[in-house]
Amino acid sequence: MTSVLEPSAPLELPAAPPDPVLRRPRTTQGFWGWITTVDHKRIGIMYGVTAFVFFLFGGFEALLMRLQLAQPNGTLLSADFYNQLFTMHGTTMVFLVVMPISAAFFNYFAPIMIGARDVAFPRLNAFSYWTFLFGAILINSSFLLGGAPNGGWFGYAPNTSITFSPGHNIDFWIFGLQMLGIASTVGAVNFIVTILNLRAPGMGLFKMPVFVWMTLVASFLLLFAMPIITVALFLLMFDRQFGANFFNPAAGGDPVLWQHLFWLFGHPEVYILILPAMGIVSEVLPVFARKPLFGYPVVVFSGIAIGFMGWGVWVHHMFAVGLGPVAVSAFSISTMFIAVPTGVKIFNWLATCWRGSIKLSVPMLFALGFVAMFTIGGLSGVTHSVSPHDRQQTDTYYVVAHFHYVLFGGALFGIMAGIYYWWPKVFGHLLSERIGKVHFWLWFAGFNITFAPFHILGLEGMPRRIYTYDDDLGFDYWNMVSTVGSFVIAAAVLVFLYNVWHSRRHAVPAGPDPWDGRTLEWTIPSPTPAYNFAEVPEVHEIDDFWHRKYGEDDQGRMVKLTPPDTEGSLDVHRDDVHLPSPSYFPMVASFGLLIIAYSMIYRNYAVAVLGALVMLGGIYAWGLEPSSEPHDDHGHDDGGGATSHDPDDDGGHKGVEPADAPDAALGVNSGTAEQVTTT
Amino acid sequence: MSAVDTTVHSDGHGHVTNTGVSNEKVAMWAFLGSECLLFGALISTYLLYRGKSVSGPREPADIFDIPFTSVSSFVLLMSSLTMVLALAAIQRRDEPRLRLWLLATALLGATFIAGQIYEFTAFVKEGLTISTNVFGSSFFVLTGFHGVHVTLGIVMLLSLWSLSARGKLPPEKSETVEIAGLYWHFVDVVWIVIFTVIYLIP
């Protein structure tokens, strides 16, 4: 896919300004090609691979905890290390696994599904990735630097204040999450602009695939939720490092403030985690049921409704705090109410499958698994809206069961469906169906064996976050069952890795459209060319590609149109599409942030200033280099292309060299590129 | 470019976007939406802790020099006027005036920041620091965050001035000034809220 760029990047460009610090990267090949890439597809792959590595980290942490709890009075782990493990397991799975894998799908597929050639701000996109990666490394480096965060993923103050958590553990958590928050906010801005502005001709908002809609809703949730935890983390930082009193009850500080701020972020965050998976499932089910999604507008509006109502339910995380009957009643009702749009979606998915000609391929299995498991998790969620019941279950394993059914049974099942579904588009070959089915059934069984017993343990009163328990409490049996189940999940993950390796070894080209798909990504070759679309598509319908392939006869029966009028464009090889050039500076700016974060953790404020200068230098160099090399003004008018919009996040300095590079250097001005022959 | 499409518009800058608004401007609006929640959370924190201090100065009236802060607030609001004049200048292709008004805006912003530094110093001398009580904590963090935003805005304005001085901010790029202006006006509007909440509400 990269060879496309080679002819268009001649090495001797008269116009290339000599860069005193770093010569602009020219190659899109090899290691440096990946480091300096601004291609949304490569950034998507990097997000996915990174997140999967952290999934293995988080899974390993879970296995250690399950081994410790397998039997009463376990001695494998110390109490403190157990605290670090459950904190890092939660933080990792939420911020370093589900969110970035969703970001991987956003990155790779949202632009393609709307018919664009890249995101609106390609370099800003690279900045998001590097900031995410550095933040993730920062948090995990704490294991080697004196101890990982140990205050839970929710980090309740004042337990996390300097008085009760004097080490650097919590500082790593604060600054790691700040970096991840920056990455998410920047990414959210990028996707909102991309989806609002870069849709192909005819792709009205209500012709967009549901996955794109859910990306948009999740991006808005990120945009508005992230600043709230940013503030909470800053307040905690000022308490810990500068002697402020925000969470110091002795000076009038209110510990409940932390809970409000955290959960006002934390509950929208739940929907940030699940909406992308809902979007994936809404793409997969119609393809494998060979029917349009039932009630497309209703599914979209339900997603939007969840996005709004998600802001009004956060107090159900705090029913045991003692906020009084009025607050508890109001939030009980709103929590029951938010189950309505979620339930509507489930019925839409069921109706999509109803009387469809269902093909039980692996993506479909995971999607159906999602619907079933997420329904269980959703129902146990509704039980929490009943506040007397919730009061009973607060801080027990019942809650752990609930959120694993929505986050593993929901988000991870949906993500796995997406991985199997889109794998051929990304890598050009299918994953093995046979091994995939083994993976699914192990995964499904292991998941239920691990987490279903938590319901029982919770109802029996087993508290969360305990590192061991006595043998006379009656918790032994189900804990052992759960531990066995967790190793079944581990086996399923190994089967998946084997599948990746095996399918790559025995790769058979999948062709552009292996599943008889419905959306635009299946109209282009697999793997996707660097420029995505040889010609920017025109869209006429929801599921436009399906309507290009199938029509109706006189009796209204579905008939295949032959030949599909898209086949011709697959043979086109374009080397004249003007793409954004690679750049070092997004990574430099992110690296400045990493320096700031480490120096703040160790209270070395002089080094923090140095980091700020590195970051500022990176941003200036970034602002002063043109988005596309050599700079010229073409590329604006190719409809789906984001080829020369300057990603300039502060709207400030957008210096660009005069356009003295001849268009001939690139072979063609893309203003005329749309008329280029497509033989 | 398309017969079927009715949603694609040009924004007049050569970009073609579905909304008719350039990517950069939509991005700035989205970012400012995010900033609303940031300041919203900080202002809520301040309001929650009003009158909750158990020691030290706990009433703003105990310590604030409201006339002084009113003057510096007026200075900041005037900077929005000069920002508008800067944008008007580049839109009528008057680059020297653009640079003049950009510098004037930055200078007014810097005057506000100088006033804030003076105020912070005076408060510390009178015995109110970030660790004195919850009033001190929430006051310094809220106004400090705003001050950092103004400072970043000044850096942005000076960057634009420098670009223009080197001939790299031609009138065709007037939207860059407009977008920087959006940020600047936002920061001013937020100050109106903060000033009201901290200094004016009894």
Tab-separated table of N, CA and C in Angstrom, chain A residues 157-263:
chain	number	residue	atom	x	y	z
A	157	ALA	N	-10.482	10.369	46.336
A	157	ALA	CA	-9.854	11.250	47.317
A	157	ALA	C	-10.788	11.287	48.528
A	158	PRO	N	-10.288	11.464	49.729
A	158	PRO	CA	-8.904	11.731	50.091
A	158	PRO	C	-8.035	10.475	50.295
A	159	ASN	N	-8.541	9.286	49.941
A	159	ASN	CA	-7.666	8.120	50.061
A	159	ASN	C	-6.425	8.289	49.208
A	160	THR	N	-6.564	9.004	48.089
A	160	THR	CA	-5.425	9.201	47.200
A	160	THR	C	-4.654	10.474	47.540
A	161	SER	N	-5.004	11.146	48.648
A	161	SER	CA	-4.271	12.367	48.998
A	161	SER	C	-2.898	12.004	49.533
A	162	ILE	N	-2.064	12.999	49.682
A	162	ILE	CA	-0.668	12.769	50.057
A	162	ILE	C	-0.588	12.167	51.461
A	163	THR	N	-1.593	12.443	52.295
A	163	THR	CA	-1.579	11.911	53.656
A	163	THR	C	-1.687	10.390	53.657
A	164	PHE	N	-2.596	9.882	52.834
A	164	PHE	CA	-2.868	8.444	52.876
A	164	PHE	C	-2.139	7.683	51.778
A	165	SER	N	-1.664	8.361	50.764
A	165	SER	CA	-0.914	7.717	49.684
A	165	SER	C	0.345	8.526	49.406
A	166	PRO	N	1.318	8.421	50.302
A	166	PRO	CA	2.470	9.318	50.195
A	166	PRO	C	3.420	9.010	49.044
A	167	GLY	N	3.393	7.795	48.500
A	167	GLY	CA	4.360	7.448	47.452
A	167	GLY	C	4.027	8.124	46.125
A	168	HIS	N	4.784	7.757	45.097
A	168	HIS	CA	4.535	8.311	43.773
A	168	HIS	C	3.453	7.554	43.009
A	169	ASN	N	2.941	6.457	43.601
A	169	ASN	CA	1.985	5.613	42.877
A	169	ASN	C	0.870	6.429	42.238
A	170	ILE	N	0.239	7.276	43.078
A	170	ILE	CA	-0.927	8.016	42.596
A	170	ILE	C	-0.503	9.097	41.604
A	171	ASP	N	0.723	9.613	41.783
A	171	ASP	CA	1.192	10.629	40.827
A	171	ASP	C	1.289	10.043	39.419
A	172	PHE	N	1.772	8.810	39.332
A	172	PHE	CA	1.817	8.174	38.009
A	172	PHE	C	0.415	8.082	37.414
A	173	TRP	N	-0.530	7.737	38.266
A	173	TRP	CA	-1.913	7.605	37.800
A	173	TRP	C	-2.440	8.956	37.316
A	174	ILE	N	-2.186	10.014	38.114
A	174	ILE	CA	-2.695	11.345	37.752
A	174	ILE	C	-2.138	11.778	36.404
A	175	PHE	N	-0.812	11.698	36.263
A	175	PHE	CA	-0.230	12.266	35.040
A	175	PHE	C	-0.415	11.350	33.839
A	176	GLY	N	-0.461	10.051	34.087
A	176	GLY	CA	-0.785	9.152	32.986
A	176	GLY	C	-2.177	9.446	32.446
A	177	LEU	N	-3.148	9.583	33.356
A	177	LEU	CA	-4.513	9.849	32.889
A	177	LEU	C	-4.617	11.221	32.247
A	178	GLN	N	-3.850	12.195	32.734
A	178	GLN	CA	-3.884	13.508	32.079
A	178	GLN	C	-3.434	13.384	30.631
A	179	MET	N	-2.360	12.610	30.407
A	179	MET	CA	-1.890	12.458	29.027
A	179	MET	C	-2.926	11.733	28.169
A	180	LEU	N	-3.513	10.674	28.733
A	180	LEU	CA	-4.526	9.947	27.971
A	180	LEU	C	-5.729	10.845	27.691
A	181	GLY	N	-6.036	11.725	28.644
A	181	GLY	CA	-7.146	12.650	28.444
A	181	GLY	C	-6.870	13.611	27.303
A	182	ILE	N	-5.630	14.107	27.236
A	182	ILE	CA	-5.274	14.998	26.121
A	182	ILE	C	-5.410	14.243	24.800
A	183	ALA	N	-4.882	13.015	24.782
A	183	ALA	CA	-4.962	12.220	23.552
A	183	ALA	C	-6.412	12.031	23.128
A	184	SER	N	-7.286	11.720	24.089
A	184	SER	CA	-8.690	11.462	23.758
A	184	SER	C	-9.397	12.718	23.295
A	185	THR	N	-9.134	13.842	23.977
A	185	THR	CA	-9.819	15.079	23.608
A	185	THR	C	-9.422	15.503	22.200
A	186	VAL	N	-8.109	15.460	21.934
A	186	VAL	CA	-7.623	15.843	20.603
A	186	VAL	C	-8.214	14.912	19.544
A	187	GLY	N	-8.229	13.609	19.853
A	187	GLY	CA	-8.815	12.658	18.913
A	187	GLY	C	-10.289	12.941	18.688
A	188	ALA	N	-11.002	13.292	19.759
A	188	ALA	CA	-12.435	13.553	19.628
A	188	ALA	C	-12.687	14.742	18.706
A	189	VAL	N	-11.906	15.811	18.889
A	189	VAL	CA	-12.052	16.980	18.017
A	189	VAL	C	-11.830	16.553	16.561
A	190	ASN	N	-10.786	15.772	16.357
A	190	ASN	CA	-10.443	15.341	15.007
A	190	ASN	C	-11.587	14.544	14.362
A	191	PHE	N	-12.180	13.630	15.120
A	191	PHE	CA	-13.235	12.811	14.524
A	191	PHE	C	-14.515	13.585	14.324
A	192	ILE	N	-14.808	14.494	15.246
A	192	ILE	CA	-16.010	15.312	15.056
A	192	ILE	C	-15.887	16.111	13.754
A	193	VAL	N	-14.722	16.746	13.570
A	193	VAL	CA	-14.538	17.552	12.354
A	193	VAL	C	-14.576	16.651	11.125
A	194	THR	N	-13.903	15.499	11.213
A	194	THR	CA	-13.866	14.606	10.062
A	194	THR	C	-15.276	14.190	9.648
A	195	ILE	N	-16.064	13.768	10.639
A	195	ILE	CA	-17.390	13.247	10.300
A	195	ILE	C	-18.322	14.364	9.858
A	196	LEU	N	-18.209	15.533	10.474
A	196	LEU	CA	-19.094	16.614	10.071
A	196	LEU	C	-18.711	17.190	8.718
A	197	ASN	N	-17.408	17.187	8.412
A	197	ASN	CA	-16.951	17.980	7.271
A	197	ASN	C	-16.494	17.187	6.055
A	198	LEU	N	-16.068	15.960	6.215
A	198	LEU	CA	-15.372	15.292	5.107
A	198	LEU	C	-16.180	14.170	4.476
A	199	ARG	N	-17.482	14.197	4.623
A	199	ARG	CA	-18.284	13.132	4.026
A	199	ARG	C	-18.301	13.268	2.504
A	200	ALA	N	-18.356	12.124	1.850
A	200	ALA	CA	-18.386	12.118	0.383
A	200	ALA	C	-19.698	12.744	-0.101
A	201	PRO	N	-19.710	13.181	-1.345
A	201	PRO	CA	-20.941	13.755	-1.878
A	201	PRO	C	-22.121	12.800	-1.710
A	202	GLY	N	-23.229	13.306	-1.220
A	202	GLY	CA	-24.421	12.489	-1.051
A	202	GLY	C	-24.519	11.818	0.300
A	203	MET	N	-23.382	11.750	1.037
A	203	MET	CA	-23.389	11.074	2.337
A	203	MET	C	-23.944	12.040	3.375
A	204	GLY	N	-25.271	12.198	3.372
A	204	GLY	CA	-25.911	13.011	4.400
A	204	GLY	C	-25.749	12.345	5.756
A	205	LEU	N	-26.011	13.106	6.816
A	205	LEU	CA	-25.802	12.536	8.149
A	205	LEU	C	-26.623	11.268	8.332
A	206	PHE	N	-27.834	11.246	7.770
A	206	PHE	CA	-28.672	10.067	7.970
A	206	PHE	C	-28.526	9.045	6.851
A	207	LYS	N	-27.411	9.147	6.140
A	207	LYS	CA	-27.013	8.034	5.277
A	207	LYS	C	-25.715	7.415	5.800
A	208	MET	N	-25.209	7.952	6.895
A	208	MET	CA	-23.956	7.421	7.432
A	208	MET	C	-24.185	6.051	8.070
A	209	PRO	N	-23.199	5.165	7.953
A	209	PRO	CA	-23.303	3.897	8.677
A	209	PRO	C	-23.435	4.142	10.185
A	210	VAL	N	-24.115	3.214	10.862
A	210	VAL	CA	-24.358	3.398	12.289
A	210	VAL	C	-23.041	3.471	13.062
A	211	PHE	N	-22.029	2.727	12.597
A	211	PHE	CA	-20.743	2.792	13.297
A	211	PHE	C	-20.200	4.224	13.297
A	212	VAL	N	-20.365	4.925	12.181
A	212	VAL	CA	-19.882	6.305	12.117
A	212	VAL	C	-20.686	7.189	13.060
A	213	TRP	N	-21.982	6.930	13.107
A	213	TRP	CA	-22.816	7.688	14.048
A	213	TRP	C	-22.362	7.479	15.487
A	214	MET	N	-22.088	6.228	15.827
A	214	MET	CA	-21.690	5.955	17.208
A	214	MET	C	-20.310	6.556	17.487
A	215	THR	N	-19.449	6.582	16.456
A	215	THR	CA	-18.168	7.266	16.605
A	215	THR	C	-18.392	8.736	16.929
A	216	LEU	N	-19.342	9.337	16.216
A	216	LEU	CA	-19.613	10.761	16.424
A	216	LEU	C	-20.140	11.015	17.836
A	217	VAL	N	-21.102	10.176	18.264
A	217	VAL	CA	-21.669	10.371	19.601
A	217	VAL	C	-20.591	10.153	20.660
A	218	ALA	N	-19.804	9.076	20.508
A	218	ALA	CA	-18.753	8.805	21.486
A	218	ALA	C	-17.730	9.939	21.505
A	219	SER	N	-17.466	10.528	20.333
A	219	SER	CA	-16.497	11.629	20.283
A	219	SER	C	-17.021	12.844	21.041
A	220	PHE	N	-18.317	13.122	20.885
A	220	PHE	CA	-18.871	14.236	21.650
A	220	PHE	C	-18.822	13.937	23.146
A	221	LEU	N	-19.109	12.696	23.523
A	221	LEU	CA	-19.023	12.355	24.941
A	221	LEU	C	-17.603	12.549	25.453
A	222	LEU	N	-16.619	12.106	24.674
A	222	LEU	CA	-15.222	12.305	25.071
A	222	LEU	C	-14.916	13.791	25.222
A	223	LEU	N	-15.388	14.552	24.238
A	223	LEU	CA	-15.084	15.983	24.216
A	223	LEU	C	-15.565	16.655	25.500
A	224	PHE	N	-16.746	16.241	25.976
A	224	PHE	CA	-17.313	16.918	27.133
A	224	PHE	C	-16.991	16.223	28.450
A	225	ALA	N	-16.652	14.934	28.420
A	225	ALA	CA	-16.382	14.230	29.677
A	225	ALA	C	-14.932	14.409	30.117
A	226	MET	N	-14.018	14.437	29.150
A	226	MET	CA	-12.603	14.464	29.509
A	226	MET	C	-12.207	15.689	30.335
A	227	PRO	N	-12.713	16.902	29.992
A	227	PRO	CA	-12.276	18.047	30.804
A	227	PRO	C	-12.678	17.920	32.265
A	228	ILE	N	-13.745	17.163	32.548
A	228	ILE	CA	-14.173	17.063	33.942
A	228	ILE	C	-13.176	16.248	34.748
A	229	ILE	N	-12.710	15.128	34.189
A	229	ILE	CA	-11.706	14.375	34.952
A	229	ILE	C	-10.383	15.125	34.940
A	230	THR	N	-10.138	15.898	33.886
A	230	THR	CA	-8.925	16.722	33.886
A	230	THR	C	-8.920	17.645	35.088
A	231	VAL	N	-10.068	18.297	35.321
A	231	VAL	CA	-10.156	19.196	36.471
A	231	VAL	C	-9.983	18.409	37.764
A	232	ALA	N	-10.676	17.270	37.883
A	232	ALA	CA	-10.562	16.478	39.111
A	232	ALA	C	-9.106	16.108	39.371
A	233	LEU	N	-8.411	15.676	38.323
A	233	LEU	CA	-7.021	15.274	38.499
A	233	LEU	C	-6.138	16.472	38.850
A	234	PHE	N	-6.437	17.625	38.250
A	234	PHE	CA	-5.663	18.820	38.606
A	234	PHE	C	-5.879	19.176	40.072
A	235	LEU	N	-7.144	19.126	40.523
A	235	LEU	CA	-7.406	19.468	41.918
A	235	LEU	C	-6.623	18.526	42.836
A	236	LEU	N	-6.642	17.241	42.499
A	236	LEU	CA	-5.912	16.275	43.317
A	236	LEU	C	-4.419	16.572	43.284
A	237	MET	N	-3.923	16.940	42.093
A	237	MET	CA	-2.500	17.268	41.976
A	237	MET	C	-2.162	18.479	42.856
A	238	PHE	N	-3.028	19.507	42.833
A	238	PHE	CA	-2.740	20.681	43.667
A	238	PHE	C	-2.771	20.299	45.141
A	239	ASP	N	-3.674	19.405	45.517
A	239	ASP	CA	-3.690	18.927	46.902
A	239	ASP	C	-2.383	18.229	47.249
A	240	ARG	N	-1.955	17.342	46.349
A	240	ARG	CA	-0.803	16.493	46.671
A	240	ARG	C	0.516	17.255	46.599
A	241	GLN	N	0.629	18.159	45.637
A	241	GLN	CA	1.940	18.755	45.401
A	241	GLN	C	2.062	20.182	45.919
A	242	PHE	N	0.957	20.887	46.065
A	242	PHE	CA	1.063	22.300	46.412
A	242	PHE	C	0.253	22.655	47.662
A	243	GLY	N	-0.165	21.644	48.385
A	243	GLY	CA	-0.804	21.892	49.662
A	243	GLY	C	-2.190	22.498	49.591
A	244	ALA	N	-2.896	22.339	48.476
A	244	ALA	CA	-4.271	22.830	48.418
A	244	ALA	C	-5.171	21.933	49.273
A	245	ASN	N	-6.406	22.369	49.475
A	245	ASN	CA	-7.287	21.695	50.446
A	245	ASN	C	-8.554	21.143	49.821
A	246	PHE	N	-8.557	20.900	48.527
A	246	PHE	CA	-9.822	20.533	47.889
A	246	PHE	C	-10.450	19.299	48.520
A	247	PHE	N	-9.638	18.332	48.868
A	247	PHE	CA	-10.196	17.089	49.402
A	247	PHE	C	-9.706	16.839	50.827
A	248	ASN	N	-9.438	17.934	51.535
A	248	ASN	CA	-8.947	17.828	52.899
A	248	ASN	C	-10.065	18.228	53.868
A	249	PRO	N	-10.757	17.247	54.435
A	249	PRO	CA	-11.908	17.578	55.283
A	249	PRO	C	-11.539	18.481	56.454
A	250	ALA	N	-10.315	18.375	56.954
A	250	ALA	CA	-9.931	19.196	58.105
A	250	ALA	C	-10.001	20.680	57.778
A	251	ALA	N	-9.796	21.025	56.499
A	251	ALA	CA	-9.827	22.436	56.109
A	251	ALA	C	-11.128	22.798	55.407
A	252	GLY	N	-12.139	21.944	55.527
A	252	GLY	CA	-13.422	22.247	54.902
A	252	GLY	C	-13.609	21.603	53.541
A	253	GLY	N	-12.610	20.839	53.086
A	253	GLY	CA	-12.726	20.162	51.796
A	253	GLY	C	-13.780	19.058	51.844
A	254	ASP	N	-14.326	18.746	50.698
A	254	ASP	CA	-15.456	17.819	50.643
A	254	ASP	C	-15.067	16.592	49.819
A	255	PRO	N	-14.919	15.431	50.464
A	255	PRO	CA	-14.530	14.232	49.708
A	255	PRO	C	-15.552	13.857	48.631
A	256	VAL	N	-16.823	14.247	48.833
A	256	VAL	CA	-17.845	13.871	47.858
A	256	VAL	C	-17.641	14.633	46.540
A	257	LEU	N	-16.952	15.772	46.609
A	257	LEU	CA	-16.669	16.511	45.368
A	257	LEU	C	-15.915	15.624	44.382
A	258	TRP	N	-14.932	14.889	44.884
A	258	TRP	CA	-14.193	14.005	43.978
A	258	TRP	C	-15.140	13.015	43.314
A	259	GLN	N	-16.022	12.440	44.140
A	259	GLN	CA	-16.922	11.427	43.572
A	259	GLN	C	-17.820	12.038	42.506
A	260	HIS	N	-18.312	13.244	42.774
A	260	HIS	CA	-19.161	13.878	41.763
A	260	HIS	C	-18.381	14.119	40.475
A	261	LEU	N	-17.196	14.702	40.608
A	261	LEU	CA	-16.428	15.001	39.395
A	261	LEU	C	-16.053	13.712	38.684
A	262	PHE	N	-15.596	12.727	39.458
A	262	PHE	CA	-15.142	11.502	38.798
A	262	PHE	C	-16.284	10.807	38.080
A	263	TRP	N	-17.430	10.698	38.738
A	263	TRP	CA	-18.519	9.950	38.094
A	263	TRP	C	-19.256	10.771	37.051
